[in-house]
């Protein structure tokens, strides 16, 4: 079961303004009472959607979007992979924003959702533009780390390690880690707290 | 060349460099609980993989356990299903489980140090963001997601990039009524909730050196709330004293050899850092959050800042927080009525936290109309507290004395806020909906401040009670 390389993502976008949107908001704690990730998409942003009728995830015009555009520190807080899983199952295949919570970023990488960073002015331009043109397609190129919308091409950034994982198709790291084979056991035997003090 | 603890532990646990440029890092201790692990075991089965080092993984149950009636099956069928899945996975793969009633069950970040599983120089991973807690003993401890739990189960390794290192020098003596919780809230306030992204934190300075292990655990616990995934304190005499005699710590002669190794794992005195931040502990006062992230806090006597004084990009968040909490700019939190008081969690559910709260609780009674809960962080904490009679102090004051678990820290069990209730809480997150009610409001503070609020029925300065 080898994951596929991810080089390009195309699709319509859904804008989600707001800084510091934590993973409790993406998927509230009560939906973590489960032993599978199945069906989580139904509850993505549940409480925010109840409280704000015009929440983007309630709006018909964004249905079917696959690129989520956010602001700063998106996905901070709890390490729950339920958050990116809920977004993925809803249809999100890439996230673009000013910055991301660190554990959220690695969880996204581990399930094949690239998170790209834009500088502030480009991020606000993109948020604004996609909200006016919900039908327009964006394309994200991980080779050049650029995002294209209409005539405009934005330069994004992404930590090199994660970018290579997508380009090489090693974002699901289990197989890669297994390839180290015996070297893992050799290292374990060298650690005094395992070998014995 | 001089090295930091981060450098040394990273180097010792590096299996190889990966083609992506990341490091394949060996995980010395893996801790699991019922919420984030079942899907990982499922993925393992799907791929026909085994648990590579079952003896390096330990399990407990904490998030979903009820804290009043704990007999199985649990009243909540979903909670019961999760408990059953954990037990079954542990049995099938030969993973030791500290189950309810074993005397060792508790919040995963409380029992790791308490049992001596957490040790200096280790790499530790757990499917929970507050894994940073274990850094208090001089370990590199990472919060991970479920797919990474699968990686650790299958390979005992993670694919990681080495973070940069920021030293936080905290100098001076903490005034009476000011605790480690206030220190970390002050740090997050100063550097912001994303200030630590990309960094590991090394906590140092005279205030940290003077802290007990339990205070250091509180400090490291909330590292993640400031955006850093890992935070640690260099191992020292406090660390060695703490570990001595704990069930999983090295015993006898081996303990002395371990101490020698632990000493040399600490950062070298002339090591260099990517960044350094200084904080004067002497100037701190009790902190209280007024907003919806742990950085939105003020000293208990200070006004909530005026959003107009903030940078443009921050204003929307501030407005949103004030609207959600129903507070006004310039308002002081002193005198804010509270409905619920919660003492517990992996931040402040240890014996010293309960002692500090009891010192306040013994001076009065929980205010009429308020609910107050004390939830020990582990069965061992509960036992020790009961041996000292702390439970009686709490009960006589009108607090409910519960059994160990995460409880109202995240409201996955029946302990939850209702509607718009305001909770004075010793936990770590004031996110919208965090305590189980979508509209519930959380004020984070130290356990002594929570106890004081419970008795006054409103936020007060604990220093007035203590003086
Ligand atoms: S006490 Fe709270 S923060 Fe700590 S592990 Fe439990 S739910 Fe997470």
XYZ file of C-alpha atoms and ligand atoms in Angstrom:
672
model
C 0.000 0.000 0.000
C 2.354 2.665 -1.209
C 1.067 6.238 -1.043
C 1.122 8.203 -4.287
C 3.274 11.257 -4.873
C 1.351 14.517 -4.608
C 2.600 17.173 -7.003
C -0.417 19.185 -7.941
C -3.814 19.871 -6.394
C -6.596 21.513 -8.356
C -9.993 22.502 -7.157
C -12.334 25.142 -5.893
C -11.588 26.809 -2.589
C -13.446 27.507 0.633
C -12.326 30.530 2.677
C -12.330 30.361 6.464
C -11.327 33.653 8.074
C -10.118 33.842 11.683
C -6.884 33.423 13.604
C -6.063 30.653 16.097
C -8.851 28.296 15.032
C -8.061 25.311 17.246
C -8.752 21.644 16.589
C -11.485 21.628 19.267
C -13.386 23.923 16.934
C -12.665 21.864 13.844
C -14.066 18.818 15.624
C -15.476 19.302 19.137
C -14.446 16.835 21.851
C -17.755 15.034 22.090
C -17.283 13.635 18.578
C -14.067 11.961 19.679
C -16.099 9.304 21.444
C -15.576 6.812 18.620
C -13.173 4.083 17.587
C -13.023 4.974 13.866
C -12.753 8.189 11.886
C -15.792 7.304 9.786
C -18.529 9.895 9.507
C -16.513 12.678 11.153
C -17.086 14.941 8.134
C -20.688 15.395 9.254
C -19.505 17.182 12.388
C -16.718 19.338 11.003
C -16.990 22.788 12.709
C -20.275 21.613 14.237
C -20.497 24.175 17.055
C -19.349 27.114 14.938
C -21.846 26.117 12.254
C -24.649 26.047 14.786
C -23.691 29.444 16.138
C -22.991 31.199 12.843
C -25.520 30.459 10.159
C -23.307 31.953 7.458
C -20.294 29.824 8.416
C -18.533 28.942 5.148
C -19.080 25.220 5.767
C -22.843 25.957 5.822
C -22.798 27.758 2.491
C -24.020 25.885 -0.524
C -21.660 27.758 -2.870
C -18.592 26.195 -1.281
C -19.831 22.640 -1.387
C -17.422 20.439 -3.307
C -14.448 22.707 -2.606
C -11.174 20.910 -2.002
C -8.787 23.693 -0.979
C -9.240 25.344 2.388
C -7.932 28.906 2.776
C -7.311 30.033 6.358
C -5.543 32.736 8.342
C -2.996 32.361 11.133
C -2.170 29.468 13.488
C -4.873 27.268 12.031
C -5.230 23.913 13.818
C -3.514 24.898 17.054
C -4.247 23.033 20.276
C -5.183 19.395 20.629
C -3.271 16.755 18.653
C -6.475 15.001 17.578
C -6.039 13.647 14.054
C -9.832 13.627 14.016
C -9.540 17.267 12.873
C -7.660 16.715 9.580
C -9.539 13.440 9.111
C -12.856 15.287 9.330
C -11.630 17.895 6.832
C -10.281 15.219 4.484
C -13.511 13.259 4.592
C -15.418 16.467 3.902
C -13.324 16.802 0.737
C -10.362 19.002 1.657
C -7.151 18.017 -0.182
C -4.893 21.008 0.603
C -4.832 23.900 3.071
C -3.368 27.333 2.437
C -2.858 29.884 5.203
C -0.497 32.228 7.039
C 0.604 29.639 9.606
C -0.401 26.319 11.147
C -0.336 24.556 14.496
C 2.645 22.236 14.436
C 1.006 18.932 15.335
C -1.906 19.701 13.007
C 0.591 20.299 10.211
C 2.252 16.914 10.727
C -1.090 15.155 11.038
C -2.160 16.686 7.726
C 1.092 15.599 6.108
C 0.663 12.071 7.473
C -2.718 11.694 5.777
C -1.739 13.397 2.540
C -3.023 16.959 2.950
C -0.296 19.479 2.082
C -0.430 22.723 4.111
C 1.124 25.711 2.386
C 2.061 29.025 3.896
C 1.545 32.407 2.247
C 2.664 35.790 3.423
C -0.029 37.908 5.005
C -0.987 40.137 2.108
C -1.246 37.232 -0.337
C -3.280 35.197 2.140
C -5.769 38.038 2.633
C -5.965 38.603 -1.098
C -6.707 34.906 -1.608
C -9.330 34.777 1.153
C -11.041 37.787 -0.340
C -10.836 36.600 -3.921
C -12.113 33.079 -3.367
C -15.071 34.443 -1.428
C -16.019 36.490 -4.475
C -15.290 33.748 -6.982
C -16.326 30.503 -5.348
C -16.618 28.774 -8.737
C -13.105 29.499 -9.878
C -10.484 26.757 -9.737
C -7.141 27.136 -8.001
C -4.102 25.064 -8.694
C -1.331 24.301 -6.262
C 2.027 23.176 -7.558
C 4.315 21.566 -5.013
C 7.275 21.425 -7.403
C 7.416 25.195 -7.670
C 5.541 25.842 -4.412
C 3.128 28.203 -6.098
C -0.603 28.749 -6.053
C -2.330 29.902 -9.206
C -5.664 31.613 -9.320
C -6.752 33.255 -12.538
C -3.968 35.486 -13.780
C -2.161 35.557 -10.500
C 0.540 33.213 -9.230
C 1.373 33.376 -5.548
C 4.662 32.204 -4.115
C 4.051 29.928 -1.126
C 6.365 28.172 1.299
C 6.445 24.735 2.831
C 9.020 23.031 5.066
C 11.329 21.107 2.762
C 10.998 17.773 4.608
C 7.240 17.692 4.197
C 7.422 18.911 0.599
C 9.807 16.095 -0.291
C 7.499 13.585 1.407
C 4.705 14.657 -0.955
C 6.873 14.759 -4.063
C 8.450 11.397 -3.283
C 5.190 9.805 -2.195
C 6.504 9.078 1.289
C 4.027 11.203 3.263
C 2.602 8.053 4.770
C 5.822 7.309 6.592
C 5.286 3.810 7.987
C 6.786 2.058 4.956
C 9.794 4.386 4.837
C 10.449 3.939 8.545
C 10.184 0.157 8.255
C 12.878 0.179 5.599
C 15.472 0.991 8.273
C 15.077 -2.668 9.337
C 17.661 -3.957 11.781
C 19.167 -0.503 12.270
C 16.219 0.256 14.568
C 17.042 -2.664 16.861
C 20.736 -1.851 16.833
C 19.993 1.681 17.968
C 17.638 0.449 20.688
C 20.351 -1.833 22.064
C 22.742 1.091 22.364
C 20.413 3.155 24.558
C 21.358 2.695 28.217
C 17.762 2.918 29.428
C 16.916 -0.060 27.230
C 20.171 -2.013 27.459
C 20.253 -1.449 31.225
C 22.300 1.042 33.219
C 31.580 21.301 20.579
C 29.120 22.334 23.268
C 25.710 20.730 22.853
C 22.242 21.217 24.275
C 20.078 18.431 25.677
C 18.071 18.688 22.463
C 21.226 18.084 20.371
C 22.389 15.144 22.467
C 19.079 13.334 22.752
C 18.339 13.902 19.070
C 21.719 12.520 18.043
C 21.420 9.457 20.296
C 18.017 8.569 18.881
C 18.748 9.176 15.204
C 18.364 5.934 13.265
C 19.137 7.588 9.923
C 18.493 10.582 7.739
C 15.459 10.041 5.519
C 15.354 10.812 1.785
C 12.990 13.701 2.608
C 15.725 15.288 4.714
C 13.906 14.479 7.952
C 15.315 12.336 10.727
C 14.164 8.838 11.535
C 13.985 9.228 15.301
C 13.728 6.274 17.671
C 11.042 6.624 20.342
C 12.185 5.371 23.743
C 8.803 5.451 25.432
C 5.386 5.342 23.828
C 2.272 6.101 25.846
C -1.232 5.466 24.570
C -4.793 6.104 25.720
C -8.280 5.183 24.540
C -9.123 8.211 22.375
C -6.376 8.449 19.786
C -5.137 4.849 19.569
C -8.004 2.613 18.316
C -7.784 3.928 14.748
C -4.010 3.386 14.783
C -4.420 -0.270 15.757
C -7.013 -0.568 13.018
C -4.542 0.760 10.428
C -1.924 -1.646 11.750
C -4.252 -4.587 11.233
C -5.238 -3.394 7.770
C -1.589 -3.446 6.773
C -0.792 -6.718 8.483
C 1.830 -5.091 10.720
C 2.865 -5.988 14.252
C 3.758 -3.873 17.259
C 7.534 -3.712 17.014
C 8.415 -3.031 20.690
C 5.315 -3.819 22.791
C 7.449 -3.545 25.923
C 8.203 0.125 25.146
C 4.510 1.051 24.956
C 2.282 1.599 28.013
C -1.435 2.287 28.077
C -3.935 3.883 30.391
C -7.505 5.139 30.276
C -8.158 8.755 31.102
C -10.175 10.917 28.693
C -13.520 9.148 28.713
C -13.597 7.587 32.163
C -16.449 8.716 34.394
C -15.150 10.171 37.656
C -18.084 9.227 39.857
C -19.316 5.719 39.073
C -16.531 3.719 37.462
C -17.933 0.194 37.367
C -17.942 -1.371 33.935
C -19.740 -1.343 31.639
C -19.762 2.455 31.693
C -23.183 4.110 31.453
C -22.157 5.782 28.172
C -22.060 3.024 25.526
C -19.582 4.975 23.369
C -17.188 5.349 26.301
C -17.614 1.664 27.060
C -16.806 0.773 23.464
C -13.599 2.815 23.605
C -12.520 1.262 26.901
C -13.199 -2.216 25.557
C -11.239 -1.490 22.373
C -8.200 -0.330 24.360
C -8.266 -3.404 26.594
C -8.589 -5.693 23.605
C -5.763 -4.006 21.684
C -3.461 -4.163 24.689
C -4.220 -7.837 25.213
C -3.771 -8.741 21.584
C -0.417 -6.972 21.236
C 0.977 -7.587 24.713
C 0.986 -3.937 25.789
C 0.915 -3.279 29.538
C -2.266 -1.443 30.578
C -2.796 0.532 33.781
C -6.516 -0.103 34.022
C -9.027 1.447 36.398
C -8.597 -0.050 39.853
C -5.013 -1.168 39.177
C -3.801 1.571 41.506
C -1.791 3.011 38.623
C -4.465 4.395 36.316
C -4.638 8.108 35.704
C -4.097 10.868 33.177
C -1.342 9.652 30.889
C 0.876 12.673 31.617
C 0.464 12.251 35.344
C 1.243 8.537 35.520
C 4.294 8.535 33.216
C 6.436 10.605 35.593
C 4.774 9.184 38.688
C 5.654 5.595 37.786
C 9.190 6.518 36.794
C 8.491 5.562 33.166
C 9.453 9.063 32.090
C 13.212 9.507 32.453
C 15.865 12.033 31.427
C 17.402 11.620 27.996
C 14.482 9.682 26.550
C 12.454 10.419 23.479
C 8.777 10.068 24.330
C 5.718 10.118 22.106
C 2.025 10.025 22.891
C -1.086 10.743 20.884
C -1.840 13.817 22.914
C -0.590 17.365 22.599
C 0.258 17.715 26.296
C 2.976 15.096 25.971
C 5.307 18.080 26.343
C 4.672 17.623 30.095
C 7.239 14.818 30.304
C 9.990 17.247 29.330
C 10.036 18.345 32.977
C 12.289 15.350 33.625
C 14.698 16.215 30.819
C 13.102 14.116 28.078
C 12.172 15.142 24.529
C 8.464 14.436 24.503
C 6.313 14.907 21.403
C 2.572 15.055 20.995
C 1.614 13.122 17.852
C -1.473 12.244 15.822
C -3.016 8.876 15.143
C -1.147 8.104 11.915
C 2.077 8.781 13.786
C 0.911 6.446 16.577
C 0.660 3.829 13.845
C 4.246 4.670 12.831
C 5.473 4.263 16.397
C 3.561 1.046 16.970
C 4.891 -0.438 13.739
C 8.458 0.872 13.838
C 9.087 2.545 17.229
C 10.174 5.540 15.142
C 8.935 8.883 13.882
C 9.872 10.932 10.837
C 10.696 14.307 12.352
C 12.504 17.543 11.630
C 14.666 18.889 14.406
C 13.178 22.047 15.923
C 15.101 25.198 16.733
C 15.768 25.842 20.411
C 14.705 28.810 22.517
C 15.927 29.170 26.077
C 13.474 30.735 28.513
C 15.412 32.158 31.409
C 13.091 32.633 34.340
C 14.877 34.373 37.181
C 13.919 35.375 40.692
C 11.592 34.055 43.381
C 7.877 33.503 42.861
C 5.820 35.615 45.275
C 3.405 33.800 47.594
C 0.155 32.974 45.807
C 1.913 32.877 42.429
C 2.558 29.426 40.967
C 4.137 27.626 38.016
C 0.751 27.937 36.276
C 1.025 31.715 36.439
C 4.559 31.566 35.033
C 3.508 29.585 31.979
C 0.373 31.691 31.430
C 2.580 34.789 31.569
C 4.996 33.278 29.037
C 2.204 32.381 26.613
C 0.712 35.840 27.060
C 4.030 37.437 26.245
C 5.084 35.289 23.284
C 1.586 34.530 21.959
C -0.095 31.216 21.235
C 1.946 30.767 18.067
C 5.189 32.250 19.364
C 6.771 28.827 19.811
C 5.941 27.260 16.443
C 9.097 25.622 15.084
C 10.871 25.795 18.451
C 11.580 23.519 21.359
C 11.708 25.308 24.720
C 14.411 24.868 27.320
C 13.205 26.288 30.637
C 16.071 27.509 32.805
C 17.031 30.154 35.342
C 16.904 30.371 39.115
C 13.101 30.215 39.345
C 13.034 26.933 37.412
C 15.940 25.506 39.403
C 13.984 26.225 42.585
C 10.803 24.555 41.306
C 9.710 21.125 42.506
C 9.224 18.419 39.887
C 5.455 18.884 40.031
C 5.811 22.604 39.317
C 8.106 21.825 36.390
C 5.513 19.393 35.058
C 2.934 22.210 35.084
C 5.365 24.501 33.283
C 6.240 22.010 30.551
C 2.629 20.852 30.237
C 1.446 24.101 28.678
C 4.410 24.457 26.314
C 2.141 23.404 23.460
C -0.302 26.208 24.294
C 2.448 28.612 23.313
C 2.888 26.819 19.985
C 6.053 24.836 20.834
C 5.683 21.083 20.599
C 8.445 20.212 23.038
C 9.624 21.845 26.248
C 12.119 20.577 28.786
C 14.072 21.294 31.931
C 17.636 19.993 32.213
C 17.842 17.106 34.684
C 19.277 18.059 38.065
C 19.158 17.024 41.712
C 15.387 17.671 41.859
C 14.928 15.247 38.967
C 17.080 12.503 40.488
C 15.436 12.831 43.911
C 12.031 12.644 42.264
C 12.846 9.474 40.328
C 14.504 7.592 43.153
C 12.490 4.553 44.177
C 9.745 4.938 41.545
C 8.526 1.577 40.198
C 10.009 1.846 36.681
C 13.106 3.859 37.616
C 16.442 2.043 37.781
C 17.024 0.629 41.258
C 20.072 0.221 43.519
C 23.476 0.488 41.848
C 21.862 0.941 38.456
C 20.209 4.105 39.754
C 23.609 5.653 40.483
C 24.902 4.739 37.047
C 21.710 6.210 35.573
C 22.253 9.474 37.468
C 25.745 9.719 35.985
C 24.300 9.310 32.490
C 21.413 11.685 33.141
C 23.852 14.364 34.330
C 25.816 14.318 31.122
C 22.699 14.453 28.965
C 21.946 17.994 30.223
C 22.845 21.014 28.085
C 26.501 22.030 28.313
C 27.013 25.350 30.129
C 28.476 27.002 27.025
C 25.862 25.661 24.603
C 24.261 28.178 22.244
C 20.588 28.744 21.491
C 18.649 29.997 18.484
C 16.818 32.427 20.713
C 16.606 33.488 24.321
C 13.802 35.135 26.305
C 14.037 36.393 29.887
C 11.242 36.611 32.406
C 11.323 38.094 35.898
C 9.423 35.736 38.212
C 9.467 38.222 41.066
C 7.208 40.616 39.173
C 4.464 38.087 38.416
C 0.947 38.087 39.809
C -1.814 35.470 39.607
C -2.990 35.194 36.000
C -6.515 34.644 34.664
C -7.592 34.141 31.059
C -10.408 36.295 29.736
C -10.554 34.978 26.160
C -10.762 31.840 24.049
C -7.098 30.932 23.809
C -4.550 30.548 26.600
C -2.622 33.627 25.483
C -5.587 35.888 26.196
C -4.861 36.421 29.866
C -4.258 39.246 32.333
C -2.935 39.634 35.850
C -5.886 39.218 38.184
C -5.894 42.924 39.027
C -5.301 44.211 35.508
C -7.895 45.305 32.948
C -8.678 43.380 29.778
C -6.772 45.200 27.035
C -8.573 47.515 24.668
C -8.690 45.918 21.197
C -8.041 49.334 19.659
C -4.510 49.205 21.073
C -3.803 45.972 19.204
C -2.383 45.378 15.731
C -5.052 45.302 13.047
C -4.568 41.571 12.353
C -5.269 40.649 15.969
C -8.422 42.690 16.416
C -10.898 40.273 14.921
C -9.777 37.510 17.332
C -10.005 39.849 20.289
C -13.478 41.016 19.351
C -14.597 37.447 18.816
C -13.218 36.420 22.214
C -14.833 39.310 24.053
C -18.166 38.688 22.354
C -18.049 34.965 23.196
C -17.098 35.596 26.805
C -19.403 38.639 27.230
C -16.591 40.778 28.622
C -15.822 44.412 27.842
C -12.496 46.037 27.043
C -11.007 47.569 30.161
C -13.026 45.308 32.463
C -11.243 43.657 35.403
C -11.924 39.990 36.064
C -11.994 40.435 39.827
C -15.607 39.987 40.888
C -16.664 37.934 37.836
C -19.274 35.464 39.138
C -18.496 31.808 38.451
C -20.865 28.836 38.158
C -18.378 25.986 38.240
C -14.932 25.390 39.733
C -12.741 22.606 38.343
C -9.528 21.468 40.007
C -7.699 18.748 38.120
C -6.160 17.876 34.686
C -2.642 17.005 33.568
C -1.682 20.626 34.201
C -2.753 20.851 37.826
C -4.072 17.513 39.068
C -1.081 16.440 41.162
C -0.653 16.207 44.918
C 1.008 19.612 45.330
C -1.818 21.218 43.326
C -4.416 19.620 45.571
C -2.475 20.725 48.644
C -2.365 24.324 47.398
C -6.100 24.250 46.666
C -6.888 22.614 50.026
C -4.952 25.317 51.839
C -7.507 27.750 50.435
C -10.526 25.434 50.622
C -10.099 24.873 54.366
C -10.897 28.544 54.944
C -14.489 28.507 53.722
C -17.376 26.860 51.935
C -18.212 26.636 48.250
C -20.510 29.548 47.420
C -24.224 28.804 47.173
C -25.236 27.871 43.641
C -21.707 26.957 42.491
C -20.586 23.437 41.558
C -17.026 22.555 42.538
C -15.128 19.433 41.510
C -11.769 18.103 42.576
C -10.502 15.404 40.238
C -7.142 13.864 41.142
C -4.822 13.246 38.206
C -4.289 9.596 39.019
C -5.269 6.833 41.397
C -1.915 7.331 43.118
C -2.560 11.064 43.563
C -6.001 10.233 44.997
C -4.466 7.750 47.431
C -1.786 10.154 48.590
C -4.286 12.983 48.985
C -6.653 10.785 50.968
C -3.804 9.653 53.202
C -3.297 13.316 54.117
C -7.006 13.919 54.571
C -7.224 16.410 51.707
C -10.429 14.802 50.457
C -12.098 15.581 53.779
C -11.018 19.207 53.633
C -12.535 19.483 50.167
C -15.702 17.624 51.061
C -16.260 19.671 54.196
C -15.924 22.798 52.112
C -18.549 21.494 49.680
C -16.293 20.318 46.836
C -17.059 16.992 45.166
C -14.159 14.566 45.544
C -13.930 12.498 42.364
C -11.898 9.662 40.905
C -8.983 10.051 38.519
C -9.447 11.134 34.890
C -9.403 14.078 32.495
C -12.942 14.995 33.465
C -13.997 18.571 32.809
C -10.735 19.488 31.127
C -12.401 18.465 27.876
C -15.806 17.126 28.835
C -15.637 13.797 27.025
C -17.115 12.113 30.080
C -20.286 13.243 31.891
C -18.449 16.108 33.668
C -19.377 19.077 31.505
C -20.414 22.681 31.574
C -24.029 23.404 30.758
C -25.093 26.249 28.508
C -23.261 29.525 29.097
C -21.818 28.560 32.480
C -18.535 30.189 33.507
C -15.921 27.852 34.933
C -12.869 28.754 36.983
C -10.570 25.975 35.829
C -7.101 24.700 36.640
C -6.883 23.025 33.208
C -4.992 24.238 30.161
C -7.450 25.229 27.432
C -10.129 27.882 27.294
C -11.099 27.130 23.701
C -14.731 27.602 22.725
C -16.648 24.484 23.672
C -13.662 22.860 25.339
C -15.389 21.972 28.596
C -18.250 20.145 26.925
C -20.790 22.915 26.304
C -20.523 24.685 22.926
C -21.231 28.008 24.633
C -19.547 27.309 27.993
C -16.894 29.758 29.180
C -13.567 28.909 30.784
C -11.297 31.067 32.935
C -7.907 29.407 33.328
C -6.008 29.987 36.565
C -3.975 28.200 39.217
C -5.632 25.576 41.475
C -5.394 27.911 44.498
C -7.117 30.658 42.498
C -9.844 28.172 41.474
C -10.406 27.166 45.094
C -10.604 30.835 46.077
C -13.110 31.513 43.286
C -15.205 28.518 44.372
C -15.514 29.888 47.884
C -16.070 33.501 46.911
C -18.438 32.554 44.077
C -16.455 34.970 41.959
C -12.924 35.572 40.750
C -10.780 36.928 43.578
C -7.076 37.424 44.211
C -5.934 34.337 46.121
C -3.231 36.381 47.822
C -5.924 38.107 49.881
C -7.135 34.735 51.143
C -3.650 33.516 51.932
C -2.428 36.623 53.746
S -6.262 16.391 31.325
Fe -6.996 17.562 29.586
S -5.236 18.218 28.501
Fe -4.579 16.631 29.895
S -4.613 14.759 28.683
Fe -6.598 14.953 29.675
S -7.874 16.038 28.237
Fe -5.780 16.305 27.560
